[in-house]
Amino acid sequence: MAHRIGIMGGDGIGPEVVAEGLKVIDALGVDYERIDYDLGGERYLRDGTVLTDEIIEEWRGIDALYAGAVGTPDVPPGLIERGLLLRMRFELDLYINYRPFVAPGHDFVVIRENTEGTYAGEGGFLRKGTSHEVATQGSVNTRHGVERCVRYAFELAMQRNKHCTLVHKTNVLTFAGDLWERTFNEVASEYPEVETAYNHVDAACIYFVDRPERYDVIVTDNLFGDILTDLGGAISGGIGLAPTANLNPNGMSMFEPVHGSAPDIVGTGKANPVAAILSGAMMLDHLGETEAADRIRAACADPNTLTGSTSEIGDQVVARL
């Protein structure tokens, strides 16, 4: 049966790079049904729509969502991020954020918890707008949420090099950090073949730059994972080459490049589609099309040799398949 794939081009260069990703998937002959969704900053500016309940329900019935970047300068900051991306993660339980990185001579993966932590929205204001204003922002961590993320990381480590590192800030975040550390250690006891390590997040930032080879699988919370994965993109060729997956391992999942919508280069052909193409490969993995996914990764193995316009790079990847 054909895979049912939702396509959300998004804003700015999003539709341009997604088109190249689909060009590559089409060249491999993958059988899929395309379902288009017009969502993002431009849609919001037209009619005020961010994400409807009806679309959320439709997404529960498809196999994957392939997305470009969203956001435009004319939309208030955070509106699309909270109303579209975060709502999608929370309501569809996309609890694993999976980001692979290739540093010089080495590759590693960051598994970021994607539905809890400081992004859960717990907090509020007291006496807002006065000189005595108080703002609180809580970090929501449940045993269920932490354990399923940690367990996913250990299962992945078993398939790779049998090494898993917890990154947190347990010396300061003594409640959330304690829950993460205890859960990590208890799950680790079920995987005696996996070597484990712990790093404070500030130390991990240093190691990402000068010793990334010490890592295989990293597991961390939502906020630290957001920061670390952008740094990971910077040390592995630039954030413009970084793909990502937002996974519900047992349901519909979403795949997107990490980079932004870059409205300043729309239509110029300057957008590099490699991150979108590699995100497409991650989607094919999720759909069980592993041979096709491996062929895409092989074609993109040396991204510095893929040059030219957006469409020319897509054509070069197709020629290498």
Short mmCIF file of C-alpha atoms in Angstrom, two decimals:
data_model
loop_
_atom_site.label_atom_id
_atom_site.label_comp_id
_atom_site.label_asym_id
_atom_site.label_seq_id
_atom_site.Cartn_x
_atom_site.Cartn_y
_atom_site.Cartn_z
CA MET A 1 0.00 0.00 0.00
CA ALA A 2 1.10 3.54 -0.71
CA HIS A 3 2.37 5.55 2.25
CA ARG A 4 0.09 8.46 3.16
CA ILE A 5 2.41 11.45 3.53
CA GLY A 6 1.35 14.95 4.49
CA ILE A 7 3.36 17.73 2.86
CA MET A 8 3.68 21.08 4.65
CA GLY A 9 5.97 23.33 2.64
CA GLY A 10 5.70 26.12 5.18
CA ASP A 11 7.14 29.59 4.62
CA GLY A 12 10.08 31.23 2.90
CA ILE A 13 12.44 28.67 1.40
CA GLY A 14 10.45 25.81 2.94
CA PRO A 15 8.53 24.91 -0.22
CA GLU A 16 11.72 25.17 -2.30
CA VAL A 17 13.75 22.68 -0.26
CA VAL A 18 10.81 20.32 0.33
CA ALA A 19 10.31 20.18 -3.44
CA GLU A 20 13.88 18.94 -3.84
CA GLY A 21 13.40 16.34 -1.14
CA LEU A 22 10.33 15.05 -2.94
CA LYS A 23 12.24 15.07 -6.23
CA VAL A 24 14.76 12.68 -4.67
CA ILE A 25 12.07 10.45 -3.14
CA ASP A 26 10.23 10.33 -6.48
CA ALA A 27 13.44 9.33 -8.27
CA LEU A 28 13.64 6.28 -6.00
CA GLY A 29 10.15 5.17 -6.99
CA VAL A 30 8.74 5.21 -3.46
CA ASP A 31 4.98 4.72 -3.62
CA TYR A 32 3.13 7.37 -1.62
CA GLU A 33 -0.05 9.40 -1.56
CA ARG A 34 0.61 13.13 -1.21
CA ILE A 35 -1.67 15.22 1.01
CA ASP A 36 -0.84 18.96 0.99
CA TYR A 37 -1.29 21.28 3.97
CA ASP A 38 -1.07 25.06 3.66
CA LEU A 39 0.13 26.10 7.12
CA GLY A 40 2.63 28.57 8.52
CA GLY A 41 3.13 32.29 8.85
CA GLU A 42 1.81 33.18 5.41
CA ARG A 43 -1.42 31.24 6.03
CA TYR A 44 -1.85 32.99 9.37
CA LEU A 45 -1.45 36.39 7.74
CA ARG A 46 -4.09 35.50 5.14
CA ASP A 47 -6.88 34.24 7.36
CA GLY A 48 -5.67 33.82 10.95
CA THR A 49 -5.36 30.02 10.76
CA VAL A 50 -2.49 28.42 12.69
CA LEU A 51 -3.59 24.81 13.18
CA THR A 52 -7.15 23.51 13.37
CA ASP A 53 -8.58 20.60 15.34
CA GLU A 54 -9.69 19.07 12.03
CA ILE A 55 -6.14 19.00 10.68
CA ILE A 56 -4.83 17.46 13.90
CA GLU A 57 -7.38 14.67 13.49
CA GLU A 58 -6.39 14.17 9.84
CA TRP A 59 -2.76 13.85 10.86
CA ARG A 60 -3.62 11.02 13.23
CA GLY A 61 -4.59 9.00 10.17
CA ILE A 62 -1.54 9.55 7.97
CA ASP A 63 1.84 7.83 8.09
CA ALA A 64 4.20 10.81 8.17
CA LEU A 65 4.39 14.58 7.78
CA TYR A 66 7.20 16.08 5.67
CA ALA A 67 7.65 19.75 6.49
CA GLY A 68 9.62 22.83 5.56
CA ALA A 69 10.46 25.68 7.90
CA VAL A 70 7.67 27.94 9.12
CA GLY A 71 7.67 31.56 10.20
CA THR A 72 7.63 35.01 8.64
CA PRO A 73 8.89 38.37 9.96
CA ASP A 74 5.38 39.86 10.01
CA VAL A 75 4.02 37.29 12.48
CA PRO A 76 4.60 37.92 16.20
CA PRO A 77 7.52 35.81 17.49
CA GLY A 78 6.46 32.52 19.05
CA LEU A 79 2.91 32.48 17.69
CA ILE A 80 3.56 29.91 14.96
CA GLU A 81 6.11 28.01 17.05
CA ARG A 82 3.64 27.52 19.93
CA GLY A 83 0.44 27.27 17.93
CA LEU A 84 1.71 24.94 15.22
CA LEU A 85 4.98 23.17 16.05
CA LEU A 86 4.59 22.75 19.81
CA ARG A 87 0.90 21.95 19.56
CA MET A 88 1.70 19.29 16.97
CA ARG A 89 4.31 17.72 19.23
CA PHE A 90 2.07 17.71 22.30
CA GLU A 91 -1.21 16.57 20.71
CA LEU A 92 0.35 13.90 18.48
CA ASP A 93 2.76 12.81 21.24
CA LEU A 94 5.89 13.28 19.12
CA TYR A 95 7.98 12.63 22.20
CA ILE A 96 11.32 11.85 20.57
CA ASN A 97 13.37 14.49 18.77
CA TYR A 98 16.05 12.57 16.87
CA ARG A 99 18.98 14.49 15.41
CA PRO A 100 21.96 12.76 13.78
CA PHE A 101 25.29 14.55 13.33
CA VAL A 102 28.42 13.82 11.34
CA ALA A 103 31.55 15.44 12.74
CA PRO A 104 34.91 14.95 11.01
CA GLY A 105 35.45 11.19 11.00
CA HIS A 106 32.69 10.51 13.51
CA ASP A 107 28.91 10.44 13.81
CA PHE A 108 26.67 10.65 16.85
CA VAL A 109 23.00 11.14 17.70
CA VAL A 110 21.15 13.38 20.15
CA ILE A 111 17.85 12.09 21.52
CA ARG A 112 15.92 15.02 22.97
CA GLU A 113 12.74 14.63 25.02
CA ASN A 114 10.22 16.57 22.95
CA THR A 115 7.01 17.09 24.95
CA GLU A 116 7.94 18.08 28.51
CA GLY A 117 10.47 20.25 30.32
CA THR A 118 10.32 24.03 30.15
CA TYR A 119 8.48 23.91 26.82
CA ALA A 120 5.37 22.39 28.40
CA GLY A 121 4.19 25.92 29.24
CA GLU A 122 3.88 25.63 33.03
CA GLY A 123 4.19 29.01 34.72
CA GLY A 124 2.68 32.46 34.69
CA PHE A 125 2.82 36.10 35.73
CA LEU A 126 2.04 37.90 38.94
CA ARG A 127 1.54 41.68 38.93
CA LYS A 128 2.43 41.80 35.23
CA GLY A 129 3.38 45.22 33.93
CA THR A 130 4.28 46.63 37.34
CA SER A 131 7.63 47.23 38.96
CA HIS A 132 6.94 44.19 41.16
CA GLU A 133 6.26 41.80 38.30
CA VAL A 134 7.04 38.12 38.85
CA ALA A 135 7.38 35.57 36.04
CA THR A 136 7.74 31.85 36.66
CA GLN A 137 8.56 29.17 34.08
CA GLY A 138 8.44 25.62 35.34
CA SER A 139 10.09 22.49 34.01
CA VAL A 140 7.60 19.61 33.79
CA ASN A 141 9.23 16.17 34.01
CA THR A 142 7.26 12.97 34.48
CA ARG A 143 8.67 9.54 35.15
CA HIS A 144 6.67 8.23 32.19
CA GLY A 145 7.97 10.91 29.82
CA VAL A 146 11.57 10.65 30.93
CA GLU A 147 11.68 6.86 30.98
CA ARG A 148 10.28 6.34 27.48
CA CYS A 149 12.82 8.82 26.10
CA VAL A 150 15.73 7.23 27.98
CA ARG A 151 14.63 3.74 26.96
CA TYR A 152 14.48 4.82 23.31
CA ALA A 153 18.06 6.10 23.61
CA PHE A 154 19.30 2.81 25.08
CA GLU A 155 17.57 0.78 22.37
CA LEU A 156 19.26 2.98 19.78
CA ALA A 157 22.63 2.60 21.50
CA MET A 158 22.25 -1.18 21.27
CA GLN A 159 21.94 -0.81 17.49
CA ARG A 160 24.98 1.47 17.28
CA ASN A 161 28.17 1.46 19.36
CA LYS A 162 26.66 0.59 22.76
CA HIS A 163 27.42 3.89 24.46
CA CYS A 164 24.85 6.29 25.95
CA THR A 165 25.48 9.62 27.67
CA LEU A 166 23.00 11.51 29.84
CA VAL A 167 23.34 15.29 29.61
CA HIS A 168 21.67 17.46 32.25
CA LYS A 169 22.56 19.87 35.07
CA THR A 170 21.96 17.70 38.12
CA ASN A 171 24.12 19.80 40.46
CA VAL A 172 21.77 22.79 40.13
CA LEU A 173 18.47 21.38 38.85
CA THR A 174 18.22 19.06 41.80
CA PHE A 175 14.62 17.91 41.28
CA ALA A 176 14.33 17.48 37.52
CA GLY A 177 17.96 16.39 37.33
CA ASP A 178 17.46 13.83 40.07
CA LEU A 179 14.49 12.29 38.24
CA TRP A 180 16.45 12.11 35.00
CA GLU A 181 19.55 10.63 36.64
CA ARG A 182 17.67 8.00 38.66
CA THR A 183 15.63 6.98 35.63
CA PHE A 184 18.72 6.82 33.43
CA ASN A 185 20.57 4.61 35.92
CA GLU A 186 17.61 2.29 36.45
CA VAL A 187 17.06 1.82 32.73
CA ALA A 188 20.82 1.35 32.23
CA SER A 189 20.72 -1.65 34.56
CA GLU A 190 18.56 -3.41 31.96
CA TYR A 191 21.19 -2.84 29.26
CA PRO A 192 24.46 -4.14 30.76
CA GLU A 193 26.13 -4.15 27.33
CA VAL A 194 25.77 -0.38 27.01
CA GLU A 195 28.53 1.76 28.51
CA THR A 196 27.14 4.90 30.14
CA ALA A 197 28.38 8.38 30.97
CA TYR A 198 27.07 11.63 32.41
CA ASN A 199 27.99 15.22 31.46
CA HIS A 200 26.72 18.53 32.73
CA VAL A 201 25.29 20.44 29.79
CA ASP A 202 27.95 23.18 29.94
CA ALA A 203 30.70 20.57 29.78
CA ALA A 204 28.91 18.86 26.90
CA CYS A 205 28.99 22.14 24.94
CA ILE A 206 32.78 22.14 25.28
CA TYR A 207 33.08 18.46 24.32
CA PHE A 208 30.88 18.98 21.26
CA VAL A 209 33.49 21.41 19.96
CA ASP A 210 36.76 19.76 20.94
CA ARG A 211 35.96 16.07 21.53
CA PRO A 212 32.73 15.02 19.75
CA GLU A 213 34.20 11.55 19.23
CA ARG A 214 33.46 10.77 22.88
CA TYR A 215 29.75 10.54 22.03
CA ASP A 216 27.58 7.92 20.38
CA VAL A 217 24.02 8.39 21.69
CA ILE A 218 23.18 11.38 23.90
CA VAL A 219 19.88 11.64 25.76
CA THR A 220 18.74 14.90 27.31
CA ASP A 221 15.75 17.05 28.16
CA ASN A 222 13.82 19.41 25.91
CA LEU A 223 15.62 22.69 26.57
CA PHE A 224 19.16 21.32 26.77
CA GLY A 225 18.49 19.23 23.68
CA ASP A 226 17.32 22.27 21.73
CA ILE A 227 20.54 24.12 22.51
CA LEU A 228 22.91 21.16 22.04
CA THR A 229 21.45 20.13 18.70
CA ASP A 230 21.95 23.58 17.20
CA LEU A 231 25.56 23.44 18.38
CA GLY A 232 25.80 19.97 16.88
CA GLY A 233 24.66 21.38 13.56
CA ALA A 234 27.34 24.06 13.71
CA ILE A 235 30.17 21.53 14.22
CA SER A 236 28.92 19.18 11.50
CA GLY A 237 28.93 21.50 8.53
CA GLY A 238 26.35 24.08 9.52
CA ILE A 239 22.75 24.09 10.63
CA GLY A 240 21.70 24.27 6.98
CA LEU A 241 22.74 20.62 6.57
CA ALA A 242 21.00 19.31 9.71
CA PRO A 243 17.92 17.05 9.42
CA THR A 244 15.59 16.12 12.25
CA ALA A 245 12.76 13.77 13.12
CA ASN A 246 9.96 14.38 15.62
CA LEU A 247 8.90 10.84 16.40
CA ASN A 248 6.03 8.99 17.87
CA PRO A 249 7.65 5.57 17.39
CA ASN A 250 4.22 3.95 17.21
CA GLY A 251 2.38 6.57 15.20
CA MET A 252 2.50 9.48 12.79
CA SER A 253 5.82 11.33 12.91
CA MET A 254 7.09 14.61 11.45
CA PHE A 255 10.33 15.23 9.55
CA GLU A 256 11.87 18.62 8.82
CA PRO A 257 15.15 20.45 8.24
CA VAL A 258 16.45 22.32 11.28
CA HIS A 259 17.13 25.60 9.49
CA GLY A 260 14.72 28.51 9.36
CA SER A 261 12.55 29.90 6.59
CA ALA A 262 15.19 32.42 5.40
CA PRO A 263 12.77 34.88 3.76
CA ASP A 264 15.67 37.00 2.53
CA ILE A 265 16.75 34.38 -0.04
CA VAL A 266 13.38 33.15 -1.27
CA GLY A 267 13.45 32.58 -5.03
CA THR A 268 17.18 33.17 -5.36
CA GLY A 269 18.19 29.51 -5.60
CA LYS A 270 20.63 29.99 -2.70
CA ALA A 271 18.85 27.66 -0.28
CA ASN A 272 20.71 24.40 0.33
CA PRO A 273 18.18 21.53 0.22
CA VAL A 274 20.47 18.88 1.75
CA ALA A 275 18.91 19.12 5.23
CA ALA A 276 15.45 18.67 3.74
CA ILE A 277 16.64 15.78 1.56
CA LEU A 278 18.21 14.04 4.57
CA SER A 279 15.04 14.65 6.59
CA GLY A 280 13.25 12.83 3.79
CA ALA A 281 15.64 9.92 4.27
CA MET A 282 14.77 9.82 7.98
CA MET A 283 11.11 9.75 7.01
CA LEU A 284 11.73 6.79 4.70
CA ASP A 285 13.44 4.97 7.57
CA HIS A 286 10.34 5.51 9.69
CA LEU A 287 8.18 4.16 6.86
CA GLY A 288 10.29 1.01 6.52
CA GLU A 289 11.91 2.12 3.25
CA THR A 290 15.41 1.59 4.62
CA GLU A 291 17.13 0.78 1.32
CA ALA A 292 15.85 3.99 -0.25
CA ALA A 293 16.88 5.96 2.84
CA ASP A 294 20.41 4.50 2.74
CA ARG A 295 20.74 5.43 -0.93
CA ILE A 296 19.84 9.04 -0.14
CA ARG A 297 22.35 9.22 2.70
CA ALA A 298 25.05 7.76 0.46
CA ALA A 299 24.27 10.34 -2.22
CA CYS A 300 24.60 13.14 0.37
CA ALA A 301 27.66 11.69 2.12
CA ASP A 302 29.96 14.50 0.95
CA PRO A 303 27.69 17.56 0.99
CA ASN A 304 30.51 19.99 0.23
CA THR A 305 30.67 18.56 -3.29
CA LEU A 306 26.99 19.32 -3.88
CA THR A 307 27.05 22.82 -5.32
CA GLY A 308 24.92 25.13 -7.39
CA SER A 309 21.37 26.35 -7.05
CA THR A 310 18.69 24.71 -4.92
CA SER A 311 17.32 22.71 -7.85
CA GLU A 312 20.79 21.89 -9.19
CA ILE A 313 21.79 20.34 -5.87
CA GLY A 314 18.60 18.28 -5.93
CA ASP A 315 19.47 17.13 -9.47
CA GLN A 316 22.98 16.17 -8.36
CA VAL A 317 21.64 14.05 -5.50
CA VAL A 318 19.27 12.30 -7.93
CA ALA A 319 22.17 11.60 -10.28
CA ARG A 320 24.12 9.97 -7.42
CA LEU A 321 21.35 7.63 -6.29
#
